[in-house]
Amino acid sequence: MPPTAEPAQQAPEAATERRQEQAQGQAGPMAKVVHLHTAHPRIPIPYVTPGEMFQGARARGASSRIPSLRKLTCYGLLGGMAVAGALEWPIAIAVGAATEVITREQAARKRAEHAEEQRR
């Protein structure tokens, strides 16, 4: 065999081996591949126009979200008394909750009476 034929035959094999060694060097000898499967649930997103965004705000009014000055004063005094130690905090919470329940009940009665008068 001619001496030039051997290097020519070994060159493709050596190049393949070099490529494999380089690939192992980059990924490491213990390289692992992780395949992730993700879920894409269908979630319906409602389309809201700018007019619809403010429609409910006009009907309810912004003041319905803010407690009245009387309620804020009452809850502030309860909180202050609890912080000062004049009243235990569970009692302050119970009094505040009872006040809110009674106030809402009275407001519901007034609305029902007003609706009854409007029907007449």
mmCIF file of N, CA and C in Angstrom:
data_model
loop_
_atom_site.group_PDB
_atom_site.id
_atom_site.type_symbol
_atom_site.label_atom_id
_atom_site.label_comp_id
_atom_site.label_asym_id
_atom_site.label_seq_id
_atom_site.Cartn_x
_atom_site.Cartn_y
_atom_site.Cartn_z
ATOM 1 N N MET A 1 0.809 -1.167 0.000
ATOM 2 C CA MET A 1 0.000 0.000 0.000
ATOM 3 C C MET A 1 0.863 1.246 0.000
ATOM 4 N N PRO A 2 0.370 2.203 -0.668
ATOM 5 C CA PRO A 2 1.150 3.449 -0.675
ATOM 6 C C PRO A 2 0.980 4.189 0.653
ATOM 7 N N PRO A 3 2.011 4.852 1.100
ATOM 8 C CA PRO A 3 1.944 5.540 2.377
ATOM 9 C C PRO A 3 0.928 6.687 2.386
ATOM 10 N N THR A 4 0.595 7.245 1.251
ATOM 11 C CA THR A 4 -0.358 8.357 1.230
ATOM 12 C C THR A 4 -1.795 7.865 1.369
ATOM 13 N N ALA A 5 -2.065 6.599 1.079
ATOM 14 C CA ALA A 5 -3.421 6.082 1.143
ATOM 15 C C ALA A 5 -3.888 5.921 2.592
ATOM 16 N N GLU A 6 -2.949 5.519 3.467
ATOM 17 C CA GLU A 6 -3.342 5.316 4.871
ATOM 18 C C GLU A 6 -3.795 6.606 5.548
ATOM 19 N N PRO A 7 -3.087 7.691 5.475
ATOM 20 C CA PRO A 7 -3.560 8.916 6.117
ATOM 21 C C PRO A 7 -4.877 9.404 5.511
ATOM 22 N N ALA A 8 -5.072 9.164 4.215
ATOM 23 C CA ALA A 8 -6.306 9.606 3.589
ATOM 24 C C ALA A 8 -7.491 8.805 4.128
ATOM 25 N N GLN A 9 -7.304 7.502 4.398
ATOM 26 C CA GLN A 9 -8.379 6.690 4.951
ATOM 27 C C GLN A 9 -8.612 7.010 6.426
ATOM 28 N N GLN A 10 -7.554 7.322 7.142
ATOM 29 C CA GLN A 10 -7.689 7.617 8.561
ATOM 30 C C GLN A 10 -8.238 9.030 8.813
ATOM 31 N N ALA A 11 -8.093 9.892 7.890
ATOM 32 C CA ALA A 11 -8.515 11.281 8.088
ATOM 33 C C ALA A 11 -10.020 11.391 8.347
ATOM 34 N N PRO A 12 -10.913 10.738 7.577
ATOM 35 C CA PRO A 12 -12.336 10.863 7.899
ATOM 36 C C PRO A 12 -12.685 10.250 9.253
ATOM 37 N N GLU A 13 -12.047 9.127 9.579
ATOM 38 C CA GLU A 13 -12.322 8.505 10.883
ATOM 39 C C GLU A 13 -11.830 9.388 12.017
ATOM 40 N N ALA A 14 -10.648 9.964 11.844
ATOM 41 C CA ALA A 14 -10.090 10.838 12.880
ATOM 42 C C ALA A 14 -10.949 12.091 13.032
ATOM 43 N N ALA A 15 -11.447 12.612 11.934
ATOM 44 C CA ALA A 15 -12.289 13.807 12.007
ATOM 45 C C ALA A 15 -13.583 13.495 12.746
ATOM 46 N N THR A 16 -14.142 12.311 12.491
ATOM 47 C CA THR A 16 -15.368 11.909 13.177
ATOM 48 C C THR A 16 -15.116 11.759 14.675
ATOM 49 N N GLU A 17 -14.000 11.137 15.027
ATOM 50 C CA GLU A 17 -13.659 10.965 16.447
ATOM 51 C C GLU A 17 -13.446 12.315 17.124
ATOM 52 N N ARG A 18 -12.755 13.240 16.401
ATOM 53 C CA ARG A 18 -12.521 14.566 16.971
ATOM 54 C C ARG A 18 -13.856 15.289 17.215
ATOM 55 N N ARG A 19 -14.784 15.159 16.272
ATOM 56 C CA ARG A 19 -16.089 15.796 16.437
ATOM 57 C C ARG A 19 -16.822 15.220 17.644
ATOM 58 N N GLN A 20 -16.738 13.895 17.830
ATOM 59 C CA GLN A 20 -17.390 13.264 18.978
ATOM 60 C C GLN A 20 -16.755 13.730 20.279
ATOM 61 N N GLU A 21 -15.423 13.816 20.306
ATOM 62 C CA GLU A 21 -14.734 14.280 21.507
ATOM 63 C C GLU A 21 -15.100 15.730 21.831
ATOM 64 N N GLN A 22 -15.194 16.562 20.791
ATOM 65 C CA GLN A 22 -15.572 17.957 21.010
ATOM 66 C C GLN A 22 -17.007 18.056 21.541
ATOM 67 N N ALA A 23 -17.885 17.232 20.989
ATOM 68 C CA ALA A 23 -19.275 17.250 21.449
ATOM 69 C C ALA A 23 -19.363 16.802 22.900
ATOM 70 N N GLN A 24 -18.578 15.787 23.258
ATOM 71 C CA GLN A 24 -18.583 15.339 24.655
ATOM 72 C C GLN A 24 -17.961 16.384 25.562
ATOM 73 N N GLY A 25 -16.957 17.081 25.075
ATOM 74 C CA GLY A 25 -16.306 18.118 25.864
ATOM 75 C C GLY A 25 -17.238 19.283 26.130
ATOM 76 N N GLN A 26 -18.078 19.642 25.170
ATOM 77 C CA GLN A 26 -18.997 20.757 25.349
ATOM 78 C C GLN A 26 -20.159 20.375 26.262
ATOM 79 N N ALA A 27 -20.730 19.198 26.050
ATOM 80 C CA ALA A 27 -21.902 18.787 26.816
ATOM 81 C C ALA A 27 -21.516 18.015 28.060
ATOM 82 N N GLY A 28 -20.307 17.568 28.154
ATOM 83 C CA GLY A 28 -19.878 16.782 29.302
ATOM 84 C C GLY A 28 -20.143 15.312 29.052
ATOM 85 N N PRO A 29 -19.407 14.439 29.710
ATOM 86 C CA PRO A 29 -19.558 13.009 29.471
ATOM 87 C C PRO A 29 -20.887 12.463 29.984
ATOM 88 N N MET A 30 -21.496 13.120 30.973
ATOM 89 C CA MET A 30 -22.755 12.634 31.545
ATOM 90 C C MET A 30 -23.921 13.538 31.134
ATOM 91 N N ALA A 31 -23.846 14.091 29.929
ATOM 92 C CA ALA A 31 -24.893 15.016 29.483
ATOM 93 C C ALA A 31 -26.229 14.301 29.375
ATOM 94 N N LYS A 32 -27.252 14.971 29.867
ATOM 95 C CA LYS A 32 -28.599 14.415 29.808
ATOM 96 C C LYS A 32 -29.503 15.445 29.147
ATOM 97 N N VAL A 33 -30.494 14.969 28.491
ATOM 98 C CA VAL A 33 -31.443 15.845 27.822
ATOM 99 C C VAL A 33 -32.771 15.730 28.556
ATOM 100 N N VAL A 34 -33.348 16.861 28.870
ATOM 101 C CA VAL A 34 -34.627 16.884 29.564
ATOM 102 C C VAL A 34 -35.668 17.439 28.602
ATOM 103 N N HIS A 35 -36.723 16.700 28.408
ATOM 104 C CA HIS A 35 -37.826 17.153 27.570
ATOM 105 C C HIS A 35 -38.955 17.594 28.489
ATOM 106 N N LEU A 36 -39.406 18.810 28.308
ATOM 107 C CA LEU A 36 -40.484 19.338 29.129
ATOM 108 C C LEU A 36 -41.763 19.388 28.316
ATOM 109 N N HIS A 37 -42.824 18.947 28.917
ATOM 110 C CA HIS A 37 -44.135 19.028 28.297
ATOM 111 C C HIS A 37 -44.938 20.049 29.089
ATOM 112 N N THR A 38 -45.380 21.083 28.422
ATOM 113 C CA THR A 38 -46.137 22.118 29.104
ATOM 114 C C THR A 38 -47.594 22.061 28.677
ATOM 115 N N ALA A 39 -48.439 22.390 29.608
ATOM 116 C CA ALA A 39 -49.870 22.415 29.330
ATOM 117 C C ALA A 39 -50.278 23.846 29.011
ATOM 118 N N HIS A 40 -51.139 24.003 28.054
ATOM 119 C CA HIS A 40 -51.653 25.310 27.679
ATOM 120 C C HIS A 40 -53.174 25.258 27.771
ATOM 121 N N PRO A 41 -53.709 25.476 28.980
ATOM 122 C CA PRO A 41 -55.166 25.391 29.132
ATOM 123 C C PRO A 41 -55.844 26.549 28.422
ATOM 124 N N ARG A 42 -57.040 26.304 27.974
ATOM 125 C CA ARG A 42 -57.829 27.356 27.332
ATOM 126 C C ARG A 42 -58.601 28.100 28.412
ATOM 127 N N ILE A 43 -58.318 29.370 28.534
ATOM 128 C CA ILE A 43 -58.992 30.205 29.511
ATOM 129 C C ILE A 43 -59.710 31.312 28.745
ATOM 130 N N PRO A 44 -61.016 31.336 28.816
ATOM 131 C CA PRO A 44 -61.721 32.394 28.093
ATOM 132 C C PRO A 44 -61.494 33.742 28.764
ATOM 133 N N ILE A 45 -61.116 34.720 27.972
ATOM 134 C CA ILE A 45 -60.894 36.066 28.479
ATOM 135 C C ILE A 45 -61.993 36.949 27.914
ATOM 136 N N PRO A 46 -62.796 37.536 28.766
ATOM 137 C CA PRO A 46 -63.907 38.347 28.253
ATOM 138 C C PRO A 46 -63.396 39.622 27.596
ATOM 139 N N TYR A 47 -64.081 40.032 26.576
ATOM 140 C CA TYR A 47 -63.766 41.276 25.890
ATOM 141 C C TYR A 47 -64.595 42.375 26.528
ATOM 142 N N VAL A 48 -63.937 43.380 27.056
ATOM 143 C CA VAL A 48 -64.630 44.463 27.748
ATOM 144 C C VAL A 48 -64.321 45.761 27.019
ATOM 145 N N THR A 49 -65.357 46.481 26.678
ATOM 146 C CA THR A 49 -65.174 47.778 26.033
ATOM 147 C C THR A 49 -65.006 48.853 27.102
ATOM 148 N N PRO A 50 -64.421 49.995 26.734
ATOM 149 C CA PRO A 50 -64.254 51.054 27.739
ATOM 150 C C PRO A 50 -65.576 51.519 28.344
ATOM 151 N N GLY A 51 -66.646 51.510 27.577
ATOM 152 C CA GLY A 51 -67.938 51.918 28.115
ATOM 153 C C GLY A 51 -68.436 50.970 29.189
ATOM 154 N N GLU A 52 -68.166 49.682 29.029
ATOM 155 C CA GLU A 52 -68.608 48.696 30.010
ATOM 156 C C GLU A 52 -67.801 48.782 31.298
ATOM 157 N N MET A 53 -66.555 49.249 31.207
ATOM 158 C CA MET A 53 -65.714 49.330 32.400
ATOM 159 C C MET A 53 -66.273 50.310 33.417
ATOM 160 N N PHE A 54 -66.831 51.423 32.938
ATOM 161 C CA PHE A 54 -67.292 52.468 33.844
ATOM 162 C C PHE A 54 -68.797 52.432 34.071
ATOM 163 N N GLN A 55 -69.467 51.509 33.426
ATOM 164 C CA GLN A 55 -70.913 51.424 33.559
ATOM 165 C C GLN A 55 -71.319 51.086 34.996
ATOM 166 N N GLY A 56 -70.683 50.095 35.610
ATOM 167 C CA GLY A 56 -70.992 49.705 36.983
ATOM 168 C C GLY A 56 -70.578 50.752 37.986
ATOM 169 N N ALA A 57 -69.498 51.494 37.699
ATOM 170 C CA ALA A 57 -69.020 52.507 38.631
ATOM 171 C C ALA A 57 -70.022 53.647 38.747
ATOM 172 N N ARG A 58 -70.673 53.977 37.641
ATOM 173 C CA ARG A 58 -71.671 55.048 37.693
ATOM 174 C C ARG A 58 -72.898 54.617 38.485
ATOM 175 N N ALA A 59 -73.264 53.348 38.347
ATOM 176 C CA ALA A 59 -74.468 52.865 39.027
ATOM 177 C C ALA A 59 -74.262 52.794 40.535
ATOM 178 N N ARG A 60 -73.115 52.286 40.967
ATOM 179 C CA ARG A 60 -72.865 52.120 42.398
ATOM 180 C C ARG A 60 -72.369 53.393 43.033
ATOM 181 N N GLY A 61 -71.541 54.107 42.324
ATOM 182 C CA GLY A 61 -70.943 55.305 42.893
ATOM 183 C C GLY A 61 -69.684 54.937 43.656
ATOM 184 N N ALA A 62 -68.699 55.790 43.603
ATOM 185 C CA ALA A 62 -67.426 55.509 44.262
ATOM 186 C C ALA A 62 -67.549 55.582 45.771
ATOM 187 N N SER A 63 -68.509 56.344 46.270
ATOM 188 C CA SER A 63 -68.624 56.525 47.712
ATOM 189 C C SER A 63 -69.120 55.268 48.425
ATOM 190 N N SER A 64 -69.713 54.317 47.683
ATOM 191 C CA SER A 64 -70.202 53.110 48.344
ATOM 192 C C SER A 64 -69.057 52.208 48.787
ATOM 193 N N ARG A 65 -67.883 52.370 48.179
ATOM 194 C CA ARG A 65 -66.720 51.571 48.559
ATOM 195 C C ARG A 65 -66.028 52.105 49.804
ATOM 196 N N ILE A 66 -66.182 53.390 50.058
ATOM 197 C CA ILE A 66 -65.522 54.022 51.192
ATOM 198 C C ILE A 66 -66.513 54.085 52.352
ATOM 199 N N PRO A 67 -66.116 53.606 53.532
ATOM 200 C CA PRO A 67 -67.031 53.685 54.676
ATOM 201 C C PRO A 67 -67.318 55.148 55.041
ATOM 202 N N SER A 68 -68.441 55.349 55.664
ATOM 203 C CA SER A 68 -68.806 56.709 56.070
ATOM 204 C C SER A 68 -67.853 57.206 57.161
ATOM 205 N N LEU A 69 -67.863 58.507 57.355
ATOM 206 C CA LEU A 69 -66.998 59.103 58.379
ATOM 207 C C LEU A 69 -67.352 58.568 59.760
ATOM 208 N N ARG A 70 -68.624 58.327 59.986
ATOM 209 C CA ARG A 70 -69.075 57.793 61.275
ATOM 210 C C ARG A 70 -68.496 56.398 61.524
ATOM 211 N N LYS A 71 -68.540 55.551 60.486
ATOM 212 C CA LYS A 71 -67.982 54.195 60.634
ATOM 213 C C LYS A 71 -66.472 54.231 60.826
ATOM 214 N N LEU A 72 -65.799 55.077 60.037
ATOM 215 C CA LEU A 72 -64.344 55.186 60.182
ATOM 216 C C LEU A 72 -63.963 55.635 61.577
ATOM 217 N N THR A 73 -64.723 56.573 62.123
ATOM 218 C CA THR A 73 -64.454 57.047 63.483
ATOM 219 C C THR A 73 -64.659 55.922 64.498
ATOM 220 N N CYS A 74 -65.741 55.177 64.322
ATOM 221 C CA CYS A 74 -66.041 54.078 65.246
ATOM 222 C C CYS A 74 -64.940 53.021 65.218
ATOM 223 N N TYR A 75 -64.559 52.607 63.998
ATOM 224 C CA TYR A 75 -63.519 51.569 63.886
ATOM 225 C C TYR A 75 -62.164 52.092 64.351
ATOM 226 N N GLY A 76 -61.905 53.373 64.107
ATOM 227 C CA GLY A 76 -60.655 53.977 64.580
ATOM 228 C C GLY A 76 -60.573 53.995 66.094
ATOM 229 N N LEU A 77 -61.691 54.343 66.732
ATOM 230 C CA LEU A 77 -61.718 54.341 68.203
ATOM 231 C C LEU A 77 -61.549 52.928 68.756
ATOM 232 N N LEU A 78 -62.207 51.951 68.132
ATOM 233 C CA LEU A 78 -62.035 50.564 68.590
ATOM 234 C C LEU A 78 -60.580 50.116 68.454
ATOM 235 N N GLY A 79 -59.981 50.441 67.320
ATOM 236 C CA GLY A 79 -58.580 50.078 67.112
ATOM 237 C C GLY A 79 -57.657 50.778 68.083
ATOM 238 N N GLY A 80 -57.914 52.059 68.312
ATOM 239 C CA GLY A 80 -57.097 52.812 69.267
ATOM 240 C C GLY A 80 -57.205 52.265 70.677
ATOM 241 N N MET A 81 -58.429 51.898 71.063
ATOM 242 C CA MET A 81 -58.610 51.327 72.403
ATOM 243 C C MET A 81 -57.911 49.974 72.525
ATOM 244 N N ALA A 82 -57.921 49.191 71.454
ATOM 245 C CA ALA A 82 -57.240 47.892 71.489
ATOM 246 C C ALA A 82 -55.725 48.080 71.578
ATOM 247 N N VAL A 83 -55.207 49.054 70.843
ATOM 248 C CA VAL A 83 -53.761 49.309 70.882
ATOM 249 C C VAL A 83 -53.353 49.839 72.249
ATOM 250 N N ALA A 84 -54.178 50.704 72.826
ATOM 251 C CA ALA A 84 -53.857 51.291 74.126
ATOM 252 C C ALA A 84 -54.002 50.289 75.271
ATOM 253 N N GLY A 85 -54.707 49.197 75.019
ATOM 254 C CA GLY A 85 -54.874 48.192 76.057
ATOM 255 C C GLY A 85 -56.133 48.374 76.869
ATOM 256 N N ALA A 86 -56.939 49.359 76.508
ATOM 257 C CA ALA A 86 -58.184 49.583 77.231
ATOM 258 C C ALA A 86 -59.225 48.526 76.871
ATOM 259 N N LEU A 87 -59.008 47.868 75.743
ATOM 260 C CA LEU A 87 -59.939 46.871 75.256
ATOM 261 C C LEU A 87 -59.117 45.742 74.630
ATOM 262 N N GLU A 88 -59.486 44.522 74.919
ATOM 263 C CA GLU A 88 -58.764 43.398 74.312
ATOM 264 C C GLU A 88 -59.109 43.334 72.827
ATOM 265 N N TRP A 89 -58.130 42.927 71.985
ATOM 266 C CA TRP A 89 -58.351 42.949 70.541
ATOM 267 C C TRP A 89 -59.455 41.996 70.075
ATOM 268 N N PRO A 90 -59.673 40.806 70.704
ATOM 269 C CA PRO A 90 -60.798 39.991 70.229
ATOM 270 C C PRO A 90 -62.150 40.663 70.470
ATOM 271 N N ILE A 91 -62.249 41.404 71.563
ATOM 272 C CA ILE A 91 -63.495 42.113 71.863
ATOM 273 C C ILE A 91 -63.690 43.252 70.860
ATOM 274 N N ALA A 92 -62.604 43.951 70.528
ATOM 275 C CA ALA A 92 -62.691 45.043 69.556
ATOM 276 C C ALA A 92 -63.130 44.506 68.194
ATOM 277 N N ILE A 93 -62.611 43.359 67.796
ATOM 278 C CA ILE A 93 -63.008 42.756 66.518
ATOM 279 C C ILE A 93 -64.471 42.341 66.559
ATOM 280 N N ALA A 94 -64.898 41.762 67.668
ATOM 281 C CA ALA A 94 -66.293 41.324 67.786
ATOM 282 C C ALA A 94 -67.246 42.518 67.738
ATOM 283 N N VAL A 95 -66.892 43.586 68.425
ATOM 284 C CA VAL A 95 -67.744 44.775 68.421
ATOM 285 C C VAL A 95 -67.780 45.395 67.027
ATOM 286 N N GLY A 96 -66.654 45.472 66.370
ATOM 287 C CA GLY A 96 -66.599 46.020 65.014
ATOM 288 C C GLY A 96 -67.401 45.181 64.024
ATOM 289 N N ALA A 97 -67.279 43.861 64.112
ATOM 290 C CA ALA A 97 -68.028 42.975 63.215
ATOM 291 C C ALA A 97 -69.530 43.078 63.474
ATOM 292 N N ALA A 98 -69.911 43.111 64.743
ATOM 293 C CA ALA A 98 -71.334 43.235 65.076
ATOM 294 C C ALA A 98 -71.893 44.566 64.581
ATOM 295 N N THR A 99 -71.121 45.617 64.705
ATOM 296 C CA THR A 99 -71.548 46.923 64.214
ATOM 297 C C THR A 99 -71.769 46.886 62.705
ATOM 298 N N GLU A 100 -70.861 46.257 61.992
ATOM 299 C CA GLU A 100 -70.985 46.168 60.532
ATOM 300 C C GLU A 100 -72.201 45.343 60.126
ATOM 301 N N VAL A 101 -72.433 44.231 60.800
ATOM 302 C CA VAL A 101 -73.592 43.382 60.480
ATOM 303 C C VAL A 101 -74.900 44.135 60.735
ATOM 304 N N ILE A 102 -74.992 44.804 61.873
ATOM 305 C CA ILE A 102 -76.217 45.540 62.208
ATOM 306 C C ILE A 102 -76.446 46.683 61.225
ATOM 307 N N THR A 103 -75.377 47.392 60.866
ATOM 308 C CA THR A 103 -75.497 48.503 59.933
ATOM 309 C C THR A 103 -75.964 48.022 58.568
ATOM 310 N N ARG A 104 -75.413 46.923 58.088
ATOM 311 C CA ARG A 104 -75.820 46.382 56.786
ATOM 312 C C ARG A 104 -77.275 45.913 56.819
ATOM 313 N N GLU A 105 -77.671 45.313 57.915
ATOM 314 C CA GLU A 105 -79.056 44.848 58.046
ATOM 315 C C GLU A 105 -80.016 46.032 58.021
ATOM 316 N N GLN A 106 -79.679 47.087 58.731
ATOM 317 C CA GLN A 106 -80.534 48.275 58.734
ATOM 318 C C GLN A 106 -80.605 48.905 57.349
ATOM 319 N N ALA A 107 -79.490 48.947 56.642
ATOM 320 C CA ALA A 107 -79.481 49.517 55.294
ATOM 321 C C ALA A 107 -80.327 48.669 54.348
ATOM 322 N N ALA A 108 -80.277 47.346 54.497
ATOM 323 C CA ALA A 108 -81.097 46.468 53.654
ATOM 324 C C ALA A 108 -82.584 46.690 53.928
ATOM 325 N N ARG A 109 -82.949 46.882 55.185
ATOM 326 C CA ARG A 109 -84.356 47.155 55.527
ATOM 327 C C ARG A 109 -84.823 48.476 54.920
ATOM 328 N N LYS A 110 -83.967 49.501 54.997
ATOM 329 C CA LYS A 110 -84.328 50.793 54.430
ATOM 330 C C LYS A 110 -84.514 50.688 52.918
ATOM 331 N N ARG A 111 -83.627 49.939 52.249
ATOM 332 C CA ARG A 111 -83.774 49.761 50.798
ATOM 333 C C ARG A 111 -85.061 49.029 50.470
ATOM 334 N N ALA A 112 -85.389 47.998 51.254
ATOM 335 C CA ALA A 112 -86.633 47.251 51.012
ATOM 336 C C ALA A 112 -87.853 48.143 51.225
ATOM 337 N N GLU A 113 -87.848 48.971 52.271
ATOM 338 C CA GLU A 113 -88.964 49.881 52.526
ATOM 339 C C GLU A 113 -89.092 50.906 51.414
ATOM 340 N N HIS A 114 -87.961 51.410 50.967
ATOM 341 C CA HIS A 114 -87.973 52.395 49.884
ATOM 342 C C HIS A 114 -88.505 51.772 48.597
ATOM 343 N N ALA A 115 -88.091 50.539 48.291
ATOM 344 C CA ALA A 115 -88.591 49.854 47.104
ATOM 345 C C ALA A 115 -90.084 49.604 47.214
ATOM 346 N N GLU A 116 -90.552 49.300 48.416
ATOM 347 C CA GLU A 116 -91.990 49.060 48.649
ATOM 348 C C GLU A 116 -92.784 50.348 48.407
ATOM 349 N N GLU A 117 -92.255 51.482 48.862
ATOM 350 C CA GLU A 117 -92.921 52.765 48.650
ATOM 351 C C GLU A 117 -92.935 53.133 47.169
ATOM 352 N N GLN A 118 -91.882 52.789 46.462
ATOM 353 C CA GLN A 118 -91.795 53.105 45.036
ATOM 354 C C GLN A 118 -92.824 52.299 44.224
ATOM 355 N N ARG A 119 -93.137 51.099 44.657
ATOM 356 C CA ARG A 119 -94.097 50.244 43.955
ATOM 357 C C ARG A 119 -95.520 50.755 44.111
ATOM 358 N N ARG A 120 -95.829 51.445 45.190
ATOM 359 C CA ARG A 120 -97.201 51.896 45.477
ATOM 360 C C ARG A 120 -97.609 52.990 44.563
#
